PDB file of C-alpha atoms in Angstrom:
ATOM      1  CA  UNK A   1     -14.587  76.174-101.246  1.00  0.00           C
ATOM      2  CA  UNK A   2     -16.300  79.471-100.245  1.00  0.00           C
ATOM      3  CA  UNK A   3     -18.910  79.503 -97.101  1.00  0.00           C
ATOM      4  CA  UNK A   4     -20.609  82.874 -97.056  1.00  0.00           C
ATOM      5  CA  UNK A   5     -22.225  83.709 -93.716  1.00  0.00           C
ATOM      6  CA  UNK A   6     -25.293  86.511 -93.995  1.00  0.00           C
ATOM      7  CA  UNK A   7     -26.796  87.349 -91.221  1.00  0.00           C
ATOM      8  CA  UNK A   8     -28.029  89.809 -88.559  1.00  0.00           C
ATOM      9  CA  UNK A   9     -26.752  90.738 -85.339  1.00  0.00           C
ATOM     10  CA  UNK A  10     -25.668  87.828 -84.270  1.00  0.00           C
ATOM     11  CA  UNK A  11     -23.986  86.616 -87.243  1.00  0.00           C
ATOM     12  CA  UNK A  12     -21.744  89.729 -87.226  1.00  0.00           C
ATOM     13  CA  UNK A  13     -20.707  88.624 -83.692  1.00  0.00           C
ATOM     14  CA  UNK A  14     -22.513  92.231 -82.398  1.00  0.00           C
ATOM     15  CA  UNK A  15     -21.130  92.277 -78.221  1.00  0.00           C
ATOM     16  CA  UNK A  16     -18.246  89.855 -79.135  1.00  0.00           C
ATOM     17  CA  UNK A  17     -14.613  89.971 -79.543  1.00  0.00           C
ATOM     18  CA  UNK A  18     -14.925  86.768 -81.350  1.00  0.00           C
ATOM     19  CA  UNK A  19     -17.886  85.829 -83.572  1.00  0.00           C
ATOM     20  CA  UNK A  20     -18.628  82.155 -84.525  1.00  0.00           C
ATOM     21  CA  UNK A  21     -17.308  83.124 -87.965  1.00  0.00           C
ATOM     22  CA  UNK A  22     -13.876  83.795 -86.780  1.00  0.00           C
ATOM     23  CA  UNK A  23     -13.837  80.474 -85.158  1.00  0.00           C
ATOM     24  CA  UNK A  24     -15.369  78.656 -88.222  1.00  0.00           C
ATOM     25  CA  UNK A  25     -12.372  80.463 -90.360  1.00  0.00           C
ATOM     26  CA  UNK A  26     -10.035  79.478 -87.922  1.00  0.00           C
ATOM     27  CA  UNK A  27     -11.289  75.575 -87.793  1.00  0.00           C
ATOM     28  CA  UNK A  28     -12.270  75.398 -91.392  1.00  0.00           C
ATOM     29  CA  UNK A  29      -9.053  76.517 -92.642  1.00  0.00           C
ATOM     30  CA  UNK A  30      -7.225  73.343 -92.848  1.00  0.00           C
ATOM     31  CA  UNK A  31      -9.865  71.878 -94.974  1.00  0.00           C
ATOM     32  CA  UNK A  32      -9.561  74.701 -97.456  1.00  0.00           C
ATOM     33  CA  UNK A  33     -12.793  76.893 -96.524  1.00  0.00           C
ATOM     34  CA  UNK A  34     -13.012  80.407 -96.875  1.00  0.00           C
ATOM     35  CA  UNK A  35     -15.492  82.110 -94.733  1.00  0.00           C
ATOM     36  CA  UNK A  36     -16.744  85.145 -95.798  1.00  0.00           C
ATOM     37  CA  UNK A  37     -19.196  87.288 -93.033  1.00  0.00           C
ATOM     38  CA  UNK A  38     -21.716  90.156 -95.103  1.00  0.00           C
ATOM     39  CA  UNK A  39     -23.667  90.201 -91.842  1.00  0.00           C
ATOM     40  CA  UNK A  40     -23.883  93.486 -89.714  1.00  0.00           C
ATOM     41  CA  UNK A  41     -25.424  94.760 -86.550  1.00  0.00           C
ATOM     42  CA  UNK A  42     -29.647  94.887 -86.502  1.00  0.00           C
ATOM     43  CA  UNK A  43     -30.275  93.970 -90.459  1.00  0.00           C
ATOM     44  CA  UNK A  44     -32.960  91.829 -90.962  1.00  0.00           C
ATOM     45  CA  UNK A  45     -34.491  89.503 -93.711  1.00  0.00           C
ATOM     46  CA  UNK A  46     -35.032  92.622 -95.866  1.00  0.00           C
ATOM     47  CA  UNK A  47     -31.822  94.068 -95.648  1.00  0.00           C
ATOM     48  CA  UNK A  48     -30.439  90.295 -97.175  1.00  0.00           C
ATOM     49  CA  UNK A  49     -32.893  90.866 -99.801  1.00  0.00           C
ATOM     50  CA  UNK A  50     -32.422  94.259-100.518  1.00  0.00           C
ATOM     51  CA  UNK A  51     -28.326  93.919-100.606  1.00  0.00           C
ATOM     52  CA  UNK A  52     -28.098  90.390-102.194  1.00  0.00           C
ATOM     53  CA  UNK A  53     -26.518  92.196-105.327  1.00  0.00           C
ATOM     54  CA  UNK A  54     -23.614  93.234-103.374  1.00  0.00           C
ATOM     55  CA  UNK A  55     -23.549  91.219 -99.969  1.00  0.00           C
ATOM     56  CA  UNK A  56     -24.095  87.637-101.840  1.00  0.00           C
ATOM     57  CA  UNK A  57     -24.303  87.677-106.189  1.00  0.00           C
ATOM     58  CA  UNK A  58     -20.290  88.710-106.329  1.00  0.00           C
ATOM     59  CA  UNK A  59     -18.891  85.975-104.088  1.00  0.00           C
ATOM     60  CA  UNK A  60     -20.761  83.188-105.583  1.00  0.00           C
ATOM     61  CA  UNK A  61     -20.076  80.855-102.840  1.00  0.00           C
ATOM     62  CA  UNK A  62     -20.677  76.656-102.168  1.00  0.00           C
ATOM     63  CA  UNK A  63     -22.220  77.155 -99.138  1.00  0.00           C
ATOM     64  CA  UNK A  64     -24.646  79.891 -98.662  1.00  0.00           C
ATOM     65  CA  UNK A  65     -25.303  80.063 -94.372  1.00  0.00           C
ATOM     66  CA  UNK A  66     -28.668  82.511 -93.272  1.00  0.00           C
ATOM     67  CA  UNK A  67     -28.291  83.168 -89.871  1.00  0.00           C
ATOM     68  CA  UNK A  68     -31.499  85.891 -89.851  1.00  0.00           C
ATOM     69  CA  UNK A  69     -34.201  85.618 -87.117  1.00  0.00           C
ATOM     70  CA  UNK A  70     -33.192  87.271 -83.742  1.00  0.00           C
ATOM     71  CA  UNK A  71     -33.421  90.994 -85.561  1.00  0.00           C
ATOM     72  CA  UNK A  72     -36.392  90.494 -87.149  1.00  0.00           C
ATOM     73  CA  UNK A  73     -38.395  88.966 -84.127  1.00  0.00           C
ATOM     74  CA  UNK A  74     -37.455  92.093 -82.379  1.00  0.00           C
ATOM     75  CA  UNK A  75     -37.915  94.375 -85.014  1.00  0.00           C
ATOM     76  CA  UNK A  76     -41.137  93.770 -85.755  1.00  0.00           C
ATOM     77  CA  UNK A  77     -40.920  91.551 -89.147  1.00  0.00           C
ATOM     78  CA  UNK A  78     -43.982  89.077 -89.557  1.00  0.00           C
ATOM     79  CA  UNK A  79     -43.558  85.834 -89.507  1.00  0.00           C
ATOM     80  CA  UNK A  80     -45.075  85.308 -93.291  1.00  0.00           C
ATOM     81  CA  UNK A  81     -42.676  88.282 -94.093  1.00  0.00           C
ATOM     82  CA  UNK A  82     -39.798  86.411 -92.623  1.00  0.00           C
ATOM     83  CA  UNK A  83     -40.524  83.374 -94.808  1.00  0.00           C
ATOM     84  CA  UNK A  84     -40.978  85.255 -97.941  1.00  0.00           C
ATOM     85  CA  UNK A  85     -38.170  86.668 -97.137  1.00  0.00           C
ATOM     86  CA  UNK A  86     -35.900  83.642 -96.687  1.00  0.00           C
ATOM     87  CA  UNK A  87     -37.731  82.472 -99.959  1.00  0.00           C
ATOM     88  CA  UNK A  88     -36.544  85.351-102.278  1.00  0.00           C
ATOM     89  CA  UNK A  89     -33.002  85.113-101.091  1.00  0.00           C
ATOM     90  CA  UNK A  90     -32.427  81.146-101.686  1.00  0.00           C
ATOM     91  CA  UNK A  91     -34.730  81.146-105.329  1.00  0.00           C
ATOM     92  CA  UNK A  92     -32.420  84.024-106.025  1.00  0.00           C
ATOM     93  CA  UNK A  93     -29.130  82.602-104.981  1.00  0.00           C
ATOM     94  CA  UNK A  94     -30.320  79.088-106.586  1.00  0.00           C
ATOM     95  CA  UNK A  95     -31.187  80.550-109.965  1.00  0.00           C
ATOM     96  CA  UNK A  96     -28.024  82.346-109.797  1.00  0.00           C
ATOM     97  CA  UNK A  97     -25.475  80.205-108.855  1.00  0.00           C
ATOM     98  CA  UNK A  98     -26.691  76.992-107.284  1.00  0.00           C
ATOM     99  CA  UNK A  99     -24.856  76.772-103.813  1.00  0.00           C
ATOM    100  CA  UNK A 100     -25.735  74.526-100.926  1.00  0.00           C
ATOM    101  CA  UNK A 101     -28.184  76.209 -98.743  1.00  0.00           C
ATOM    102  CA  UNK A 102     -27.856  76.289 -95.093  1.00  0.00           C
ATOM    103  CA  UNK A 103     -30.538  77.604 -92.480  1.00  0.00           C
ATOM    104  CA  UNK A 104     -29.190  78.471 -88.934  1.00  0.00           C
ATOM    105  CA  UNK A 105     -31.257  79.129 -86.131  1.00  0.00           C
ATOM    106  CA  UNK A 106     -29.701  80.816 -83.258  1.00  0.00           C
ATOM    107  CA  UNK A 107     -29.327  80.940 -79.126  1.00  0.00           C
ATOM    108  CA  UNK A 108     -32.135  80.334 -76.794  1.00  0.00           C
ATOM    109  CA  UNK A 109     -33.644  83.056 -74.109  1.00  0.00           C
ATOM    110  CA  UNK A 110     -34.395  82.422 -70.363  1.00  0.00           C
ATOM    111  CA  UNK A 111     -36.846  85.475 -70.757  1.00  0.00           C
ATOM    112  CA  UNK A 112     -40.189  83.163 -71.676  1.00  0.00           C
ATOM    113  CA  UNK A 113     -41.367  86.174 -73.758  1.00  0.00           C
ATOM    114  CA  UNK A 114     -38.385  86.327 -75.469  1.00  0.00           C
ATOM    115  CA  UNK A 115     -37.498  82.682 -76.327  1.00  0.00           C
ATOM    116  CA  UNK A 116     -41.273  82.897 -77.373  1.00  0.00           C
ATOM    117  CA  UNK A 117     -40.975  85.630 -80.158  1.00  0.00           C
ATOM    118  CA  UNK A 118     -37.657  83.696 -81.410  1.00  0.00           C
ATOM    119  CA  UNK A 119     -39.062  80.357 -81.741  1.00  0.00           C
ATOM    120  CA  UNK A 120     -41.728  81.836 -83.462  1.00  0.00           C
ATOM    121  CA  UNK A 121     -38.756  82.749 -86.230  1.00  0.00           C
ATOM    122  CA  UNK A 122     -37.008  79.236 -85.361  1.00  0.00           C
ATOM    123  CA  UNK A 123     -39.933  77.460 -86.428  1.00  0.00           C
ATOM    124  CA  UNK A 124     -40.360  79.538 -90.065  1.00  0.00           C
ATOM    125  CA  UNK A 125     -36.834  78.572 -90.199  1.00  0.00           C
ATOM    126  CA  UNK A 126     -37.900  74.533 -90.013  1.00  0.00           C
ATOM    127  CA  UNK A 127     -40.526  75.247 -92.666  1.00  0.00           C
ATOM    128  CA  UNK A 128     -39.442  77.262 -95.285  1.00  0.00           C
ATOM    129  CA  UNK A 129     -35.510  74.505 -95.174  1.00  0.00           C
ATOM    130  CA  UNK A 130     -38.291  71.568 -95.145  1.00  0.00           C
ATOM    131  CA  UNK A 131     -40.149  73.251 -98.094  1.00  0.00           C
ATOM    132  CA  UNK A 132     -37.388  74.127-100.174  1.00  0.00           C
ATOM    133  CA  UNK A 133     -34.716  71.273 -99.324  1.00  0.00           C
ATOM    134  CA  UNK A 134     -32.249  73.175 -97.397  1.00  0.00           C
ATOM    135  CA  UNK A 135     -30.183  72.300 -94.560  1.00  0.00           C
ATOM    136  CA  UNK A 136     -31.376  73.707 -91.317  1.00  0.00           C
ATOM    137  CA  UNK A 137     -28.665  73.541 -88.344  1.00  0.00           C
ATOM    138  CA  UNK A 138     -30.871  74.048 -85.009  1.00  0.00           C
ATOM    139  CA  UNK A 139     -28.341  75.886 -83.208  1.00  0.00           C
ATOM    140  CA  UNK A 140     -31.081  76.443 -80.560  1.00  0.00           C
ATOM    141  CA  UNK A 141     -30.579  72.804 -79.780  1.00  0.00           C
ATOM    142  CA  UNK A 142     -27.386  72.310 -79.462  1.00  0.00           C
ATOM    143  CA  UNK A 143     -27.228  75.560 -77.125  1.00  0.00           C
ATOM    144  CA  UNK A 144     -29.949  74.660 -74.816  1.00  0.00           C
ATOM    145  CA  UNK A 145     -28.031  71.132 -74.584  1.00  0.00           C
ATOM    146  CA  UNK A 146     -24.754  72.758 -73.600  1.00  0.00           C
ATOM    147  CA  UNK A 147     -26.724  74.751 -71.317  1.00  0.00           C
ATOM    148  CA  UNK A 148     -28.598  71.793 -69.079  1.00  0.00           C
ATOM    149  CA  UNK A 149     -24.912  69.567 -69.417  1.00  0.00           C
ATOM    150  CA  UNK A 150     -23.422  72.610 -68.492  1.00  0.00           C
ATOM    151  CA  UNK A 151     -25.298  73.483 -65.264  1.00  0.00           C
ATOM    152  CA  UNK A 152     -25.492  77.443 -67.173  1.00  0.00           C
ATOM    153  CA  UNK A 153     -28.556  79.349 -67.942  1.00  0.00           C
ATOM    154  CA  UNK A 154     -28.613  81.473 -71.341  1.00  0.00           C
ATOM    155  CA  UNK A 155     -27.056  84.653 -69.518  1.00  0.00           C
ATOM    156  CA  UNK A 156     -24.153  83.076 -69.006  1.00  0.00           C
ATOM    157  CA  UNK A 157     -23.584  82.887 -72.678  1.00  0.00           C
ATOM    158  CA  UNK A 158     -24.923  86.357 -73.855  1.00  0.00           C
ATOM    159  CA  UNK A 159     -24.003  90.324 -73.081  1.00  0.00           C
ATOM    160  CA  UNK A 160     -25.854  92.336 -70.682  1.00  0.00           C
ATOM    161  CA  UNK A 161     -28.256  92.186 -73.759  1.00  0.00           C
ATOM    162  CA  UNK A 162     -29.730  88.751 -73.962  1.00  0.00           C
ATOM    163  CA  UNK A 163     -29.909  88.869 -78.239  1.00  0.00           C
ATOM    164  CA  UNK A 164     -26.238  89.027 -78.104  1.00  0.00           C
ATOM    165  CA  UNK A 165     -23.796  85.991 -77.634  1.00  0.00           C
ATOM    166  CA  UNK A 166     -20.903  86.613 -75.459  1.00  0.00           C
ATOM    167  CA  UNK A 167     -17.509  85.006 -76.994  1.00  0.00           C
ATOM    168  CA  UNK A 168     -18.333  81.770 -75.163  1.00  0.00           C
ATOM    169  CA  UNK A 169     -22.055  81.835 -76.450  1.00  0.00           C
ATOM    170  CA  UNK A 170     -19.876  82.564 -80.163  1.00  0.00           C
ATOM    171  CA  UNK A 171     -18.265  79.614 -79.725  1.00  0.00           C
ATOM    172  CA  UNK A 172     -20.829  76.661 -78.569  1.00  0.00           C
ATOM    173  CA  UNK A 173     -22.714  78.777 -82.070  1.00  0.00           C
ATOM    174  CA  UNK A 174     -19.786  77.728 -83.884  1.00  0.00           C
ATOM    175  CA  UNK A 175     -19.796  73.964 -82.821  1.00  0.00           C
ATOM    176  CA  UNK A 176     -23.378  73.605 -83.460  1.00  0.00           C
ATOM    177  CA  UNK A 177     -22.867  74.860 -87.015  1.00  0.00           C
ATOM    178  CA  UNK A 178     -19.485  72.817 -87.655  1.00  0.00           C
ATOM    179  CA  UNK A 179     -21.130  69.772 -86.538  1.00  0.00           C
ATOM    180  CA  UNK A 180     -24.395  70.694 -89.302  1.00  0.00           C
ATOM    181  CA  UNK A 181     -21.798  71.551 -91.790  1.00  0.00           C
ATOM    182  CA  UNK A 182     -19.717  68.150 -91.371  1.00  0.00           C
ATOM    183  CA  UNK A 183     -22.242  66.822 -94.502  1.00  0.00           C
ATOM    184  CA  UNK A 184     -21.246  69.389 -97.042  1.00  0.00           C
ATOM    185  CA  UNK A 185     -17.399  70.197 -95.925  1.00  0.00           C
ATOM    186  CA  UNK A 186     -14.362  68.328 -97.508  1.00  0.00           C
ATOM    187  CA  UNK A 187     -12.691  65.879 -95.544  1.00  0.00           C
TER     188      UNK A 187
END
């Protein structure tokens, strides 16, 4: 079974020695999943449209992860752009070769402004999985929840920069997204 992980910034593990892909290659291994990364550093919704030839098409994967949002909410990428975005890529990758679809959102802020302009994203997220029956893993969730049981705030989990997960932030990601996977993963 092939997982294919496209994302931005954070899904290329920018800031991080080890990404929450790494970890989800290292955990999903024994259950025969290959994950496959075509994310890189500051690409947005339209670069995943505009390289879905070469990033997604050849690797025809099961599972078919967007982690997109955090680049595009500070790149300046409407919302409705966002969504049509999103839209394009899973029609394309449906008509194409039918894998699961999986929605990720990402970290949380402890700017206000910040965690503003992300949900923002995180909520376009909700809609366009809701509208188009894909699974959406609210990683935002599951980090703000390992935040409060944690006693931590989000800067203990990011870089200097706050849209980049440190390797601890990587790997409460990575749980959030095994546990949302557990549906659609062999046994």
């Amino acid at each position: 079974m092939k997982l294919l992980i496209r994302g931005g910034s954070v899904a290329a593990g920018y800031g991080a020695s080890r990404r929450y892909a790494d970890i989800l290659a290292e955990r999903l291994l024994p259950r025969a999943v290959e994950v496959i990364v075509r994310s890189r550093h500051r690409e947005t919704t339209f670069d995943g449209v505009a390289t879905f030839p070469v990033d997604i098409d050849p690797f025809r994967p099961d599972i078919l992860l967007f982690n997109f949002g955090v680049d595009d909410a500070f790149q300046g990428v409407y919302r409705s752009e966002f969504q049509e975005n999103l839209v394009q890529m899973i029609r394309l990758a449906r008509l194409r070769f039918g894998p699961e679809v999986v929605l990720a959102t990402s970290h949380t802020f402890d700017d206000p402004y910040d965690m503003d302009a992300v949900t923002i994203f995180y909520r376009s997220l909700t809609i366009v999985a809701s509208d188009l029956d894909c699974l959406l893993i609210p990683v935002h969730h599951h980090f703000a929840g390992y935040l409060e049981e944690k006693g931590l705030t989000s800067k203990d989990l990011t870089g200097p920069d706050p849209r980049y997960p440190n390797d601890r932030g990587h790997e409460v990601i990575a749980e959030a997204i095994i546990e949302g996977l557990s549906k659609l993963l062999p046994r």
